[in-house]
């Protein structure tokens, strides 16, 4: 385990001040960060962990007007169990429920879920045995020439083919959510952007947060009348496993015809990947087995040429998940 100093912050401003001094990271539930620290995976470990669990007012689920607001410290278990979330934004409740295990969902927070680090086997290699490009700008992507069975099927970003492992991220992008921090409000689609020109510690992130930026709230707009949403995930194990592929689908229909579809894949790219070809394919049509299959096929056709020989199978899983999630959303 890396040595670190533990600092208890009582306000977001307190936490930001400590983070601003450098070599510090937020700790919330600790389910991701502590395993990373114990594995001694990083050449840039934080020397200070800033505990935000004592900051009051960051653990809530409420509807303000028509907007769903969730505090960053809200546990995945609370989101999964919330009838408010499942009633209006089912895809998010299902995504939270699909993550990890009951124990990890109880301890893990939504803020931590959207800020967790990649799960690439080279990135996570204990004792930092591989000089991975994601942690070291002078390193290289070992997955490109080594084991890439679980990696991106839509190409690399800045030479890295690790995927975004978060279950809630694709749901938040599909819902058009916003991520509120102490500095600004991000559209979810802009938040999950890998910055390979950032400093070595910052490029380990799956998002574009600044080093002293703290997520405080997640906001999700009300969905239009006639909208249904579904999250489906495929992993090798049925319990406690990250998505090989997941699909978050939000579909608005009128008179049996899809007027708007938001389809976002997880586990297939550095960030949640919008399946625009599937969206175009299903819009203006009734969702049937045939049209849902065609929508999935449209995205699989785009992924297959960019997929690697060892992970082309994920394009077929994406196709099937899009089809099934569309059929479950009518
Ligand atoms: C065995 C195992 C299985 C798992 N399976 C899954 C899975 O299937 N799906 C999935 O999505 N995740 C999975 N996880 C990852 C993790 O448990 C969850 O993502 C969890 O929600 C992380 O939340 P946390 O509060 O524990 O984060 P922490 O570990 O406290 O933090 C994670 C990262 O986020 C940063 N951070 C935390 N909160 C904030 C904030 N408010 N603002 C800015 N930065 C912040 C921290 O600095 C750290 O870098 C798994 C983990 C383990 C150990």
CSV table of N, CA and C in Angstrom, one decimal, residues 9-92:
chain,number,residue,atom,x,y,z
A,9,UNK,N,-12.2,16.5,5.2
A,9,UNK,CA,-12.7,17.8,4.8
A,9,UNK,C,-14.2,17.9,5.4
A,10,UNK,N,-14.6,19.1,5.8
A,10,UNK,CA,-15.9,19.2,6.3
A,10,UNK,C,-16.8,20.1,5.3
A,11,UNK,N,-16.1,20.7,4.4
A,11,UNK,CA,-16.9,21.4,3.3
A,11,UNK,C,-16.2,21.2,2.0
A,12,UNK,N,-17.0,21.4,0.9
A,12,UNK,CA,-16.4,21.2,-0.4
A,12,UNK,C,-15.2,22.2,-0.6
A,13,UNK,N,-15.4,23.4,-0.1
A,13,UNK,CA,-14.3,24.4,-0.2
A,13,UNK,C,-13.0,23.9,0.4
A,14,UNK,N,-13.2,23.4,1.6
A,14,UNK,CA,-12.0,22.8,2.4
A,14,UNK,C,-11.3,21.8,1.5
A,15,UNK,N,-12.1,20.8,1.0
A,15,UNK,CA,-11.6,19.7,0.2
A,15,UNK,C,-10.8,20.3,-1.0
A,16,UNK,N,-11.4,21.3,-1.7
A,16,UNK,CA,-10.8,21.9,-2.9
A,16,UNK,C,-9.5,22.5,-2.6
A,17,UNK,N,-9.4,23.2,-1.4
A,17,UNK,CA,-8.2,23.8,-1.0
A,17,UNK,C,-7.1,22.8,-0.9
A,18,UNK,N,-7.4,21.7,-0.2
A,18,UNK,CA,-6.3,20.7,0.0
A,18,UNK,C,-5.9,20.1,-1.4
A,19,UNK,N,-7.0,19.8,-2.2
A,19,UNK,CA,-6.7,19.2,-3.5
A,19,UNK,C,-5.8,20.2,-4.3
A,20,UNK,N,-6.0,21.5,-4.2
A,20,UNK,CA,-5.3,22.5,-4.9
A,20,UNK,C,-3.8,22.5,-4.6
A,21,UNK,N,-3.4,21.9,-3.4
A,21,UNK,CA,-2.0,22.0,-3.0
A,21,UNK,C,-1.2,20.9,-3.7
A,22,UNK,N,-1.9,20.0,-4.5
A,22,UNK,CA,-1.2,19.0,-5.3
A,22,UNK,C,-1.0,17.7,-4.7
A,23,UNK,N,-0.8,16.7,-5.5
A,23,UNK,CA,-0.6,15.3,-5.1
A,23,UNK,C,-1.7,14.8,-4.1
A,24,UNK,N,-2.9,15.2,-4.3
A,24,UNK,CA,-4.0,14.8,-3.4
A,24,UNK,C,-5.2,14.4,-4.3
A,25,UNK,N,-6.0,13.4,-3.7
A,25,UNK,CA,-7.2,13.0,-4.4
A,25,UNK,C,-8.3,12.8,-3.4
A,26,UNK,N,-9.5,13.0,-3.9
A,26,UNK,CA,-10.7,12.8,-3.1
A,26,UNK,C,-10.9,11.3,-2.8
A,27,UNK,N,-11.3,11.0,-1.6
A,27,UNK,CA,-11.8,9.6,-1.3
A,27,UNK,C,-13.2,9.7,-0.8
A,28,UNK,N,-14.1,8.9,-1.5
A,28,UNK,CA,-15.5,8.9,-1.1
A,28,UNK,C,-15.7,7.5,-0.4
A,29,UNK,N,-16.4,6.6,-1.1
A,29,UNK,CA,-16.6,5.2,-0.6
A,29,UNK,C,-15.2,4.5,-0.5
A,30,UNK,N,-14.3,4.8,-1.3
A,30,UNK,CA,-13.0,4.2,-1.3
A,30,UNK,C,-12.9,2.8,-2.0
A,31,UNK,N,-14.0,2.3,-2.6
A,31,UNK,CA,-14.0,1.0,-3.1
A,31,UNK,C,-13.2,0.8,-4.4
A,32,UNK,N,-13.0,1.9,-5.1
A,32,UNK,CA,-12.1,1.9,-6.2
A,32,UNK,C,-10.7,2.4,-5.9
A,33,UNK,N,-10.7,3.5,-5.2
A,33,UNK,CA,-9.4,4.2,-5.0
A,33,UNK,C,-8.4,3.4,-4.1
A,34,UNK,N,-9.0,2.7,-3.1
A,34,UNK,CA,-8.1,2.0,-2.1
A,34,UNK,C,-7.6,0.7,-2.8
A,35,UNK,N,-8.3,0.1,-3.7
A,35,UNK,CA,-7.8,-1.1,-4.3
A,35,UNK,C,-6.7,-0.7,-5.3
A,36,UNK,N,-6.8,0.5,-5.9
A,36,UNK,CA,-5.8,1.0,-6.8
A,36,UNK,C,-4.5,1.3,-6.0
A,37,UNK,N,-4.7,2.0,-4.8
A,37,UNK,CA,-3.6,2.3,-4.0
A,37,UNK,C,-2.9,1.1,-3.4
A,38,UNK,N,-3.7,0.1,-3.0
A,38,UNK,CA,-3.1,-1.1,-2.4
A,38,UNK,C,-2.3,-1.9,-3.5
A,39,UNK,N,-2.8,-1.8,-4.7
A,39,UNK,CA,-2.1,-2.5,-5.8
A,39,UNK,C,-0.8,-1.8,-6.2
A,40,UNK,N,-0.6,-0.7,-5.7
A,40,UNK,CA,0.6,0.2,-6.0
A,40,UNK,C,0.7,0.2,-7.5
A,41,UNK,N,-0.4,0.6,-8.1
A,41,UNK,CA,-0.5,0.5,-9.6
A,41,UNK,C,0.1,1.7,-10.3
A,42,UNK,N,0.2,2.8,-9.6
A,42,UNK,CA,0.5,4.1,-10.2
A,42,UNK,C,1.9,4.7,-9.9
A,43,UNK,N,2.5,5.3,-11.0
A,43,UNK,CA,3.8,6.0,-10.7
A,43,UNK,C,3.5,7.4,-10.1
A,44,UNK,N,2.2,7.7,-10.1
A,44,UNK,CA,1.8,9.1,-9.6
A,44,UNK,C,0.8,9.0,-8.4
A,45,UNK,N,1.1,8.2,-7.4
A,45,UNK,CA,0.1,8.0,-6.3
A,45,UNK,C,-0.1,9.3,-5.6
A,46,UNK,N,-1.3,9.6,-5.1
A,46,UNK,CA,-1.5,10.8,-4.3
A,46,UNK,C,-0.9,10.6,-2.9
A,47,UNK,N,-0.3,11.6,-2.4
A,47,UNK,CA,0.3,11.5,-1.1
A,47,UNK,C,-0.7,11.9,0.0
A,48,UNK,N,-1.8,12.5,-0.4
A,48,UNK,CA,-2.9,12.9,0.5
A,48,UNK,C,-4.2,12.4,0.0
A,49,UNK,N,-5.0,11.8,0.8
A,49,UNK,CA,-6.4,11.5,0.4
A,49,UNK,C,-7.4,12.4,1.2
A,50,UNK,N,-8.2,13.1,0.5
A,50,UNK,CA,-9.1,14.0,1.1
A,50,UNK,C,-10.5,13.4,1.2
A,51,UNK,N,-10.8,13.0,2.5
A,51,UNK,CA,-12.1,12.3,2.7
A,51,UNK,C,-13.3,13.3,2.7
A,52,UNK,N,-14.2,13.1,1.8
A,52,UNK,CA,-15.4,14.0,1.7
A,52,UNK,C,-16.6,13.4,2.4
A,53,UNK,N,-16.5,12.3,3.0
A,53,UNK,CA,-17.7,11.7,3.6
A,53,UNK,C,-18.3,12.5,4.8
A,54,UNK,N,-17.4,13.4,5.3
A,54,UNK,CA,-17.9,14.2,6.4
A,54,UNK,C,-18.5,15.5,6.0
A,55,UNK,N,-18.5,15.7,4.7
A,55,UNK,CA,-19.2,16.9,4.1
A,55,UNK,C,-20.7,16.7,4.1
A,56,UNK,N,-21.4,17.5,4.8
A,56,UNK,CA,-22.8,17.3,4.9
A,56,UNK,C,-23.5,17.8,3.7
A,57,UNK,N,-24.7,17.3,3.4
A,57,UNK,CA,-25.5,17.8,2.3
A,57,UNK,C,-25.1,17.3,0.9
A,58,UNK,N,-24.4,16.2,0.8
A,58,UNK,CA,-24.1,15.6,-0.5
A,58,UNK,C,-24.7,14.2,-0.7
A,59,UNK,N,-25.6,13.8,0.2
A,59,UNK,CA,-26.2,12.5,0.1
A,59,UNK,C,-27.7,12.7,0.1
A,60,UNK,N,-28.3,12.7,-1.1
A,60,UNK,CA,-29.7,12.9,-1.2
A,60,UNK,C,-30.2,12.5,-2.6
A,61,UNK,N,-31.5,12.2,-2.7
A,61,UNK,CA,-32.1,12.0,-4.0
A,61,UNK,C,-33.4,12.8,-3.9
A,62,UNK,N,-33.6,13.8,-4.8
A,62,UNK,CA,-34.8,14.6,-4.7
A,62,UNK,C,-35.2,15.0,-6.1
A,63,UNK,N,-36.4,15.4,-6.2
A,63,UNK,CA,-36.9,16.0,-7.5
A,63,UNK,C,-37.2,17.5,-7.3
A,64,UNK,N,-36.5,18.3,-8.0
A,64,UNK,CA,-36.6,19.8,-7.8
A,64,UNK,C,-37.3,20.3,-9.1
A,65,UNK,N,-38.5,20.7,-9.0
A,65,UNK,CA,-39.3,21.0,-10.2
A,65,UNK,C,-39.5,19.7,-10.9
A,66,UNK,N,-38.9,19.6,-12.1
A,66,UNK,CA,-39.0,18.3,-12.8
A,66,UNK,C,-37.7,17.6,-12.9
A,67,UNK,N,-36.6,18.2,-12.3
A,67,UNK,CA,-35.3,17.7,-12.5
A,67,UNK,C,-34.9,16.7,-11.3
A,68,UNK,N,-34.4,15.6,-11.6
A,68,UNK,CA,-33.9,14.7,-10.6
A,68,UNK,C,-32.5,15.2,-10.2
A,69,UNK,N,-32.3,15.3,-8.8
A,69,UNK,CA,-31.0,15.7,-8.3
A,69,UNK,C,-30.5,14.7,-7.3
A,70,UNK,N,-29.3,14.3,-7.6
A,70,UNK,CA,-28.7,13.3,-6.7
A,70,UNK,C,-27.3,13.8,-6.2
A,71,UNK,N,-27.2,13.8,-4.9
A,71,UNK,CA,-25.9,14.2,-4.3
A,71,UNK,C,-24.8,13.2,-4.6
A,72,UNK,N,-23.6,13.8,-4.8
A,72,UNK,CA,-22.4,12.9,-5.2
A,72,UNK,C,-22.1,11.8,-4.2
A,73,UNK,N,-22.5,12.0,-2.9
A,73,UNK,CA,-22.2,10.9,-1.9
A,73,UNK,C,-23.3,9.9,-1.8
A,74,UNK,N,-24.3,10.0,-2.6
A,74,UNK,CA,-25.4,9.0,-2.5
A,74,UNK,C,-24.9,7.7,-3.0
A,75,UNK,N,-25.2,6.6,-2.2
A,75,UNK,CA,-24.7,5.3,-2.6
A,75,UNK,C,-25.4,4.7,-3.8
A,76,UNK,N,-24.7,3.8,-4.5
A,76,UNK,CA,-25.3,3.2,-5.6
A,76,UNK,C,-26.5,2.3,-5.1
A,77,UNK,N,-26.4,1.8,-3.9
A,77,UNK,CA,-27.6,1.0,-3.4
A,77,UNK,C,-28.8,1.8,-3.2
A,78,UNK,N,-28.6,3.1,-2.7
A,78,UNK,CA,-29.8,3.9,-2.5
A,78,UNK,C,-30.4,4.3,-3.9
A,79,UNK,N,-29.6,4.5,-4.9
A,79,UNK,CA,-30.1,4.9,-6.2
A,79,UNK,C,-30.9,3.7,-6.8
A,80,UNK,N,-30.3,2.5,-6.6
A,80,UNK,CA,-30.9,1.3,-7.2
A,80,UNK,C,-32.2,1.0,-6.5
A,81,UNK,N,-32.3,1.4,-5.2
A,81,UNK,CA,-33.6,1.1,-4.5
A,81,UNK,C,-34.6,2.2,-4.6
A,82,UNK,N,-34.2,3.3,-5.1
A,82,UNK,CA,-35.1,4.5,-5.1
A,82,UNK,C,-36.3,4.3,-6.1
A,83,UNK,N,-37.5,4.4,-5.6
A,83,UNK,CA,-38.7,4.4,-6.5
A,83,UNK,C,-38.8,5.7,-7.3
A,84,UNK,N,-38.2,6.8,-6.7
A,84,UNK,CA,-38.2,8.0,-7.5
A,84,UNK,C,-37.4,7.8,-8.7
A,85,UNK,N,-36.2,7.3,-8.6
A,85,UNK,CA,-35.3,7.1,-9.7
A,85,UNK,C,-35.9,6.0,-10.7
A,86,UNK,N,-36.3,4.9,-10.1
A,86,UNK,CA,-36.8,3.9,-11.1
A,86,UNK,C,-38.1,4.3,-11.7
A,87,UNK,N,-38.9,5.2,-11.0
A,87,UNK,CA,-40.2,5.6,-11.6
A,87,UNK,C,-40.0,6.6,-12.8
A,88,UNK,N,-39.0,7.4,-12.7
A,88,UNK,CA,-38.9,8.4,-13.8
A,88,UNK,C,-37.6,8.2,-14.7
A,89,UNK,N,-36.6,7.5,-14.1
A,89,UNK,CA,-35.4,7.4,-14.8
A,89,UNK,C,-34.8,6.0,-14.7
A,90,UNK,N,-35.6,5.1,-15.1
A,90,UNK,CA,-35.4,3.6,-14.8
A,90,UNK,C,-34.0,3.2,-15.2
A,91,UNK,N,-33.5,3.7,-16.3
A,91,UNK,CA,-32.2,3.3,-16.8
A,91,UNK,C,-31.1,3.5,-15.8
A,92,UNK,N,-31.2,4.6,-15.0
A,92,UNK,CA,-30.2,4.9,-14.0
A,92,UNK,C,-30.3,4.0,-12.8
